[in-house]
PDB file of C-alpha atoms in Angstrom:
ATOM      1  CA  MET A   1      30.094 -36.557  -4.475  1.00  0.00           C
ATOM      2  CA  VAL A   2      27.187 -38.158  -2.200  1.00  0.00           C
ATOM      3  CA  ALA A   3      29.303 -37.242   0.577  1.00  0.00           C
ATOM      4  CA  GLU A   4      30.302 -33.327  -1.144  1.00  0.00           C
ATOM      5  CA  ALA A   5      26.590 -32.773  -1.649  1.00  0.00           C
ATOM      6  CA  CYS A   6      25.580 -33.742   1.975  1.00  0.00           C
ATOM      7  CA  ASP A   7      28.909 -31.535   2.807  1.00  0.00           C
ATOM      8  CA  ALA A   8      27.336 -29.018   1.560  1.00  0.00           C
ATOM      9  CA  LYS A   9      23.834 -28.794   2.297  1.00  0.00           C
ATOM     10  CA  GLU A  10      24.783 -29.152   6.017  1.00  0.00           C
ATOM     11  CA  ALA A  11      26.770 -26.153   5.089  1.00  0.00           C
ATOM     12  CA  TYR A  12      24.195 -23.924   4.076  1.00  0.00           C
ATOM     13  CA  TYR A  13      22.611 -24.670   7.364  1.00  0.00           C
ATOM     14  CA  ASP A  14      25.150 -23.872   8.948  1.00  0.00           C
ATOM     15  CA  PRO A  15      23.892 -22.080  12.486  1.00  0.00           C
ATOM     16  CA  VAL A  16      24.996 -19.012  13.820  1.00  0.00           C
ATOM     17  CA  ASP A  17      27.715 -18.338  15.283  1.00  0.00           C
ATOM     18  CA  LYS A  18      27.951 -19.132  19.449  1.00  0.00           C
ATOM     19  CA  ASP A  19      29.815 -15.570  19.777  1.00  0.00           C
ATOM     20  CA  GLU A  20      26.811 -13.939  18.062  1.00  0.00           C
ATOM     21  CA  GLU A  21      23.864 -15.546  20.513  1.00  0.00           C
ATOM     22  CA  TYR A  22      23.264 -14.264  23.907  1.00  0.00           C
ATOM     23  CA  GLU A  23      22.799 -17.014  26.403  1.00  0.00           C
ATOM     24  CA  LEU A  24      21.931 -16.790  29.760  1.00  0.00           C
ATOM     25  CA  PRO A  25      24.181 -17.844  32.227  1.00  0.00           C
ATOM     26  CA  LEU A  26      23.494 -21.402  34.052  1.00  0.00           C
ATOM     27  CA  ASN A  27      23.248 -20.063  37.286  1.00  0.00           C
ATOM     28  CA  ALA A  28      20.964 -16.683  36.261  1.00  0.00           C
ATOM     29  CA  SER A  29      20.397 -13.533  38.465  1.00  0.00           C
ATOM     30  CA  PHE A  30      17.290 -11.540  38.743  1.00  0.00           C
ATOM     31  CA  THR A  31      19.310  -9.126  36.637  1.00  0.00           C
ATOM     32  CA  ASP A  32      20.382 -11.681  34.037  1.00  0.00           C
ATOM     33  CA  TYR A  33      16.919 -11.511  33.244  1.00  0.00           C
ATOM     34  CA  LEU A  34      15.947  -8.415  33.391  1.00  0.00           C
ATOM     35  CA  PHE A  35      18.624  -7.018  30.717  1.00  0.00           C
ATOM     36  CA  HIS A  36      17.742 -10.373  28.796  1.00  0.00           C
ATOM     37  CA  PRO A  37      15.716  -9.034  26.435  1.00  0.00           C
ATOM     38  CA  TYR A  38      17.854  -5.560  25.734  1.00  0.00           C
ATOM     39  CA  MET A  39      21.442  -8.768  25.753  1.00  0.00           C
ATOM     40  CA  SER A  40      19.447 -10.338  23.125  1.00  0.00           C
ATOM     41  CA  PHE A  41      18.353  -7.235  21.133  1.00  0.00           C
ATOM     42  CA  GLU A  42      22.180  -6.475  20.914  1.00  0.00           C
ATOM     43  CA  GLY A  43      23.195  -9.414  20.023  1.00  0.00           C
ATOM     44  CA  TYR A  44      20.841  -9.654  17.229  1.00  0.00           C
ATOM     45  CA  MET A  45      21.514  -6.393  16.209  1.00  0.00           C
ATOM     46  CA  ARG A  46      25.363  -6.939  16.201  1.00  0.00           C
ATOM     47  CA  ARG A  47      24.369 -10.479  13.558  1.00  0.00           C
ATOM     48  CA  PHE A  48      23.015  -7.683  11.359  1.00  0.00           C
ATOM     49  CA  PHE A  49      24.817  -5.188  11.074  1.00  0.00           C
ATOM     50  CA  ASN A  50      27.397  -7.710  10.589  1.00  0.00           C
ATOM     51  CA  ASN A  51      26.743  -9.987   7.910  1.00  0.00           C
ATOM     52  CA  PHE A  52      24.872  -6.998   6.290  1.00  0.00           C
ATOM     53  CA  GLY A  53      25.971  -4.039   7.452  1.00  0.00           C
ATOM     54  CA  TRP A  54      24.556   0.021   8.915  1.00  0.00           C
ATOM     55  CA  ARG A  55      24.502   1.595   5.152  1.00  0.00           C
ATOM     56  CA  PHE A  56      22.056  -1.364   4.188  1.00  0.00           C
ATOM     57  CA  ALA A  57      20.334  -1.011   7.802  1.00  0.00           C
ATOM     58  CA  ILE A  58      19.301   1.803   7.405  1.00  0.00           C
ATOM     59  CA  GLN A  59      18.228   1.550   4.115  1.00  0.00           C
ATOM     60  CA  ILE A  60      15.582  -1.668   5.006  1.00  0.00           C
ATOM     61  CA  SER A  61      14.585   0.775   8.009  1.00  0.00           C
ATOM     62  CA  VAL A  62      13.692   3.666   5.498  1.00  0.00           C
ATOM     63  CA  MET A  63      11.969   1.002   2.549  1.00  0.00           C
ATOM     64  CA  TYR A  64       9.760  -0.335   5.978  1.00  0.00           C
ATOM     65  CA  MET A  65       8.984   1.679   8.567  1.00  0.00           C
ATOM     66  CA  LEU A  66       9.463   4.691   6.627  1.00  0.00           C
ATOM     67  CA  VAL A  67       7.265   3.390   3.989  1.00  0.00           C
ATOM     68  CA  LYS A  68       5.501   0.279   3.953  1.00  0.00           C
ATOM     69  CA  GLY A  69       4.854   0.416   8.070  1.00  0.00           C
ATOM     70  CA  ILE A  70       4.413   4.563   8.484  1.00  0.00           C
ATOM     71  CA  MET A  71       3.307   5.303   4.718  1.00  0.00           C
ATOM     72  CA  HIS A  72       1.603   2.532   3.994  1.00  0.00           C
ATOM     73  CA  ALA A  73      -0.814   2.055   6.901  1.00  0.00           C
ATOM     74  CA  THR A  74      -1.890   5.860   6.885  1.00  0.00           C
ATOM     75  CA  ILE A  75      -2.564   5.417   3.673  1.00  0.00           C
ATOM     76  CA  HIS A  76      -4.370   2.537   3.922  1.00  0.00           C
ATOM     77  CA  MET A  77      -6.561   3.552   6.958  1.00  0.00           C
ATOM     78  CA  THR A  78      -7.482   7.293   4.956  1.00  0.00           C
ATOM     79  CA  GLN A  79      -9.670   5.611   3.131  1.00  0.00           C
ATOM     80  CA  LEU A  80     -11.883   5.277   4.995  1.00  0.00           C
ATOM     81  CA  PRO A  81     -12.332   8.502   6.033  1.00  0.00           C
ATOM     82  CA  PHE A  82     -11.885   9.950   2.866  1.00  0.00           C
ATOM     83  CA  CYS A  83     -14.822   8.430   1.520  1.00  0.00           C
ATOM     84  CA  LYS A  84     -16.658   9.485   4.461  1.00  0.00           C
ATOM     85  CA  LYS A  85     -15.543  13.114   4.476  1.00  0.00           C
ATOM     86  CA  THR A  86     -13.678  14.031   1.682  1.00  0.00           C
ATOM     87  CA  LEU A  87     -16.005  12.623  -0.965  1.00  0.00           C
ATOM     88  CA  HIS A  88     -18.748  11.231   0.781  1.00  0.00           C
ATOM     89  CA  VAL A  89     -19.801   8.667  -0.772  1.00  0.00           C
ATOM     90  CA  ASP A  90     -21.085   5.420  -0.078  1.00  0.00           C
ATOM     91  CA  GLY A  91     -20.292   2.060   1.560  1.00  0.00           C
ATOM     92  CA  SER A  92     -20.194  -0.257  -2.122  1.00  0.00           C
ATOM     93  CA  ASP A  93     -18.556   2.969  -3.306  1.00  0.00           C
ATOM     94  CA  CYS A  94     -15.504   2.693  -0.949  1.00  0.00           C
ATOM     95  CA  GLN A  95     -14.609  -0.754  -1.188  1.00  0.00           C
ATOM     96  CA  THR A  96     -14.356  -0.363  -5.499  1.00  0.00           C
ATOM     97  CA  MET A  97     -11.622   2.978  -4.324  1.00  0.00           C
ATOM     98  CA  GLY A  98     -10.202   0.519  -2.510  1.00  0.00           C
ATOM     99  CA  ALA A  99     -10.037  -2.741  -4.802  1.00  0.00           C
ATOM    100  CA  ILE A 100      -8.931   0.181  -7.410  1.00  0.00           C
ATOM    101  CA  ALA A 101      -6.163   1.614  -5.326  1.00  0.00           C
ATOM    102  CA  ALA A 102      -5.017  -1.911  -4.678  1.00  0.00           C
ATOM    103  CA  THR A 103      -3.624  -2.480  -8.361  1.00  0.00           C
ATOM    104  CA  PRO A 104      -0.478  -2.049  -7.867  1.00  0.00           C
ATOM    105  CA  TRP A 105       0.187  -5.228  -5.064  1.00  0.00           C
ATOM    106  CA  ALA A 106      -1.763  -7.738  -7.420  1.00  0.00           C
ATOM    107  CA  ILE A 107       0.911  -6.627 -10.911  1.00  0.00           C
ATOM    108  CA  LYS A 108       3.537  -7.223  -8.693  1.00  0.00           C
ATOM    109  CA  GLY A 109       5.516  -9.836 -10.792  1.00  0.00           C
ATOM    110  CA  ILE A 110       4.751  -7.100 -13.567  1.00  0.00           C
ATOM    111  CA  LEU A 111       7.113  -5.104 -12.291  1.00  0.00           C
ATOM    112  CA  GLY A 112      10.074  -7.993 -10.882  1.00  0.00           C
ATOM    113  CA  VAL A 113       9.574  -8.787 -15.087  1.00  0.00           C
ATOM    114  CA  LEU A 114      10.430  -5.482 -15.782  1.00  0.00           C
ATOM    115  CA  SER A 115      12.838  -4.316 -13.608  1.00  0.00           C
ATOM    116  CA  ASP A 116      14.976  -7.398 -14.515  1.00  0.00           C
ATOM    117  CA  THR A 117      15.152  -7.239 -18.378  1.00  0.00           C
ATOM    118  CA  VAL A 118      14.576  -3.009 -18.929  1.00  0.00           C
ATOM    119  CA  PRO A 119      17.498  -1.763 -16.605  1.00  0.00           C
ATOM    120  CA  ILE A 120      16.732   2.526 -16.360  1.00  0.00           C
ATOM    121  CA  MET A 121      20.292   4.111 -17.109  1.00  0.00           C
ATOM    122  CA  GLY A 122      22.519   0.394 -16.731  1.00  0.00           C
ATOM    123  CA  TYR A 123      20.025   0.468 -13.334  1.00  0.00           C
ATOM    124  CA  HIS A 124      17.844  -3.132 -12.366  1.00  0.00           C
ATOM    125  CA  LYS A 125      16.314  -1.307  -9.639  1.00  0.00           C
ATOM    126  CA  SER A 126      17.518   2.308  -8.401  1.00  0.00           C
ATOM    127  CA  GLY A 127      15.869   3.848 -11.733  1.00  0.00           C
ATOM    128  CA  TYR A 128      12.421   2.195 -10.965  1.00  0.00           C
ATOM    129  CA  ILE A 129      12.372   3.086  -7.181  1.00  0.00           C
ATOM    130  CA  PHE A 130      13.059   6.571  -7.965  1.00  0.00           C
ATOM    131  CA  ILE A 131      10.112   6.951 -10.767  1.00  0.00           C
ATOM    132  CA  ALA A 132       7.836   5.233  -8.471  1.00  0.00           C
ATOM    133  CA  ALA A 133       8.968   7.651  -5.496  1.00  0.00           C
ATOM    134  CA  GLY A 134       8.138  10.492  -7.717  1.00  0.00           C
ATOM    135  CA  ILE A 135       4.602   9.305  -8.786  1.00  0.00           C
ATOM    136  CA  GLY A 136       3.924   8.437  -5.293  1.00  0.00           C
ATOM    137  CA  THR A 137       5.195  11.742  -4.285  1.00  0.00           C
ATOM    138  CA  LEU A 138       2.855  13.658  -6.194  1.00  0.00           C
ATOM    139  CA  ALA A 139      -0.281  11.273  -6.174  1.00  0.00           C
ATOM    140  CA  ILE A 140      -0.478  12.618  -2.837  1.00  0.00           C
ATOM    141  CA  LEU A 141      -0.006  15.980  -2.730  1.00  0.00           C
ATOM    142  CA  ALA A 142      -2.783  15.584  -5.376  1.00  0.00           C
ATOM    143  CA  LEU A 143      -4.824  13.983  -2.550  1.00  0.00           C
ATOM    144  CA  ALA A 144      -4.125  16.615  -0.250  1.00  0.00           C
ATOM    145  CA  VAL A 145      -4.223  19.775  -2.369  1.00  0.00           C
ATOM    146  CA  LEU A 146      -7.267  18.407  -5.170  1.00  0.00           C
ATOM    147  CA  PRO A 147     -10.437  19.450  -5.210  1.00  0.00           C
ATOM    148  CA  ILE A 148     -11.354  15.796  -5.713  1.00  0.00           C
ATOM    149  CA  GLU A 149     -14.835  15.237  -5.554  1.00  0.00           C
ATOM    150  CA  SER A 150     -15.173  11.383  -7.605  1.00  0.00           C
ATOM    151  CA  ALA A 151     -14.253   8.540  -6.704  1.00  0.00           C
ATOM    152  CA  SER A 152     -12.512   6.672  -9.442  1.00  0.00           C
ATOM    153  CA  VAL A 153     -10.102  10.145  -9.264  1.00  0.00           C
ATOM    154  CA  ALA A 154      -9.195   9.024  -5.521  1.00  0.00           C
ATOM    155  CA  ALA A 155      -8.867   5.692  -6.541  1.00  0.00           C
ATOM    156  CA  ILE A 156      -6.123   6.345  -9.551  1.00  0.00           C
ATOM    157  CA  PHE A 157      -4.194   8.668  -6.956  1.00  0.00           C
ATOM    158  CA  PHE A 158      -3.821   6.415  -4.488  1.00  0.00           C
ATOM    159  CA  ALA A 159      -3.482   3.502  -6.956  1.00  0.00           C
ATOM    160  CA  ALA A 160      -0.366   5.967  -7.666  1.00  0.00           C
ATOM    161  CA  ALA A 161       0.469   6.106  -4.088  1.00  0.00           C
ATOM    162  CA  ASN A 162       0.610   2.097  -3.571  1.00  0.00           C
ATOM    163  CA  PHE A 163       2.441   1.683  -6.212  1.00  0.00           C
ATOM    164  CA  GLU A 164       6.073   3.497  -4.401  1.00  0.00           C
ATOM    165  CA  THR A 165       5.552   1.214  -1.794  1.00  0.00           C
ATOM    166  CA  SER A 166       4.575  -1.440  -4.092  1.00  0.00           C
ATOM    167  CA  VAL A 167       7.786  -1.470  -6.343  1.00  0.00           C
ATOM    168  CA  GLY A 168      10.694  -0.473  -3.631  1.00  0.00           C
ATOM    169  CA  ASP A 169       9.397  -3.940  -1.618  1.00  0.00           C
ATOM    170  CA  LEU A 170       9.464  -5.707  -4.826  1.00  0.00           C
ATOM    171  CA  LEU A 171      12.939  -4.361  -5.540  1.00  0.00           C
ATOM    172  CA  HIS A 172      14.003  -4.622  -1.703  1.00  0.00           C
ATOM    173  CA  GLU A 173      12.656  -8.213  -1.460  1.00  0.00           C
ATOM    174  CA  GLY A 174      14.450  -8.973  -4.469  1.00  0.00           C
ATOM    175  CA  LYS A 175      17.687  -7.424  -2.395  1.00  0.00           C
ATOM    176  CA  TYR A 176      17.451  -8.884   1.122  1.00  0.00           C
ATOM    177  CA  ALA A 177      16.697 -11.956  -0.465  1.00  0.00           C
ATOM    178  CA  GLU A 178      19.819 -12.145  -2.478  1.00  0.00           C
ATOM    179  CA  LEU A 179      21.405 -11.137   0.521  1.00  0.00           C
ATOM    180  CA  MET A 180      19.870 -13.615   2.469  1.00  0.00           C
ATOM    181  CA  GLN A 181      20.931 -16.231   0.005  1.00  0.00           C
ATOM    182  CA  SER A 182      24.652 -15.196   0.448  1.00  0.00           C
ATOM    183  CA  LYS A 183      24.594 -15.753   3.913  1.00  0.00           C
ATOM    184  CA  PRO A 184      22.400 -18.445   4.775  1.00  0.00           C
ATOM    185  CA  LYS A 185      24.069 -19.191   8.743  1.00  0.00           C
ATOM    186  CA  THR A 186      22.069 -15.889   9.651  1.00  0.00           C
ATOM    187  CA  GLY A 187      18.682 -18.302   8.835  1.00  0.00           C
ATOM    188  CA  SER A 188      16.035 -16.007   9.411  1.00  0.00           C
ATOM    189  CA  THR A 189      18.045 -11.756  10.746  1.00  0.00           C
ATOM    190  CA  MET A 190      17.023 -10.010   7.682  1.00  0.00           C
ATOM    191  CA  VAL A 191      13.223 -11.007   7.400  1.00  0.00           C
ATOM    192  CA  THR A 192      12.856 -10.480  11.504  1.00  0.00           C
ATOM    193  CA  TYR A 193      14.617  -7.149  10.719  1.00  0.00           C
ATOM    194  CA  VAL A 194      11.772  -6.822   7.812  1.00  0.00           C
ATOM    195  CA  TRP A 195       8.542  -7.400   9.400  1.00  0.00           C
ATOM    196  CA  GLY A 196       9.916  -5.828  12.593  1.00  0.00           C
ATOM    197  CA  ASN A 197      10.275  -2.082  11.185  1.00  0.00           C
ATOM    198  CA  ILE A 198       7.028  -2.355   9.229  1.00  0.00           C
ATOM    199  CA  LYS A 199       5.080  -3.599  12.703  1.00  0.00           C
ATOM    200  CA  VAL A 200       6.434  -0.603  14.419  1.00  0.00           C
ATOM    201  CA  GLY A 201       6.107   1.571  11.313  1.00  0.00           C
ATOM    202  CA  SER A 202       2.402   0.255  11.207  1.00  0.00           C
ATOM    203  CA  VAL A 203       1.945   0.893  15.023  1.00  0.00           C
ATOM    204  CA  ILE A 204       2.872   4.496  14.765  1.00  0.00           C
ATOM    205  CA  ALA A 205       1.124   5.257  11.768  1.00  0.00           C
ATOM    206  CA  ALA A 206      -2.353   3.496  13.794  1.00  0.00           C
ATOM    207  CA  CYS A 207      -1.627   5.880  16.389  1.00  0.00           C
ATOM    208  CA  VAL A 208      -1.877   9.548  14.571  1.00  0.00           C
ATOM    209  CA  VAL A 209      -4.280   8.430  11.582  1.00  0.00           C
ATOM    210  CA  GLY A 210      -6.804   7.414  14.472  1.00  0.00           C
ATOM    211  CA  PRO A 211      -6.898  10.162  15.663  1.00  0.00           C
ATOM    212  CA  VAL A 212      -6.042  12.978  13.135  1.00  0.00           C
ATOM    213  CA  ALA A 213      -9.338  11.609  10.973  1.00  0.00           C
ATOM    214  CA  ASP A 214     -11.427  11.917  13.704  1.00  0.00           C
ATOM    215  CA  ALA A 215     -10.600  15.625  14.618  1.00  0.00           C
ATOM    216  CA  TYR A 216      -9.879  17.326  11.197  1.00  0.00           C
ATOM    217  CA  ASN A 217     -10.447  16.352   7.423  1.00  0.00           C
ATOM    218  CA  PRO A 218      -8.333  13.508   5.753  1.00  0.00           C
ATOM    219  CA  LYS A 219      -7.134  16.202   3.111  1.00  0.00           C
TER     220      LYS A 219
END
């Protein structure tokens, strides 16, 4: 039994197959070094597609580049200009608004228990994602269209927008953690892909939000 346990442990930490990794030749030339980043990335993406599929890759990119990357970063970076140019409130009120807006991230555990115990039409994830997406979309439209003059009202709408991101993030985390457990040899492939998408989306948002917020009203 001890031997079987050791074998199981070794299998769980089985390294990535060699044919899925790109390695520099022993006598690497300048061209080999020049194309090494591309070849390594191509091998990484091939490994990801082989293990998790291209459809799931698109789903992860939509969630973590577009929603948690671009949208969440835009909402976060827009709060200060919104306070100064639209609401005309001081720093303390703006900080209070930001704290209220971040509330959905503090209740992710409760949302996770709810989705696990109370499925919507038989689904534990998709129903909650669609509901959160609807709430977040309406909140963003309200921030852009309604004549909001109170920091408290703005905080509620910002919190509703963050609710969309937090629910989607939580339920996608559960799914990709499940896939990682089923394919442990892939190591950090999934986590790297997720955070790579988040950072790319955040950089795009940072490049756009700053100049736009300086030149126009955040609404």
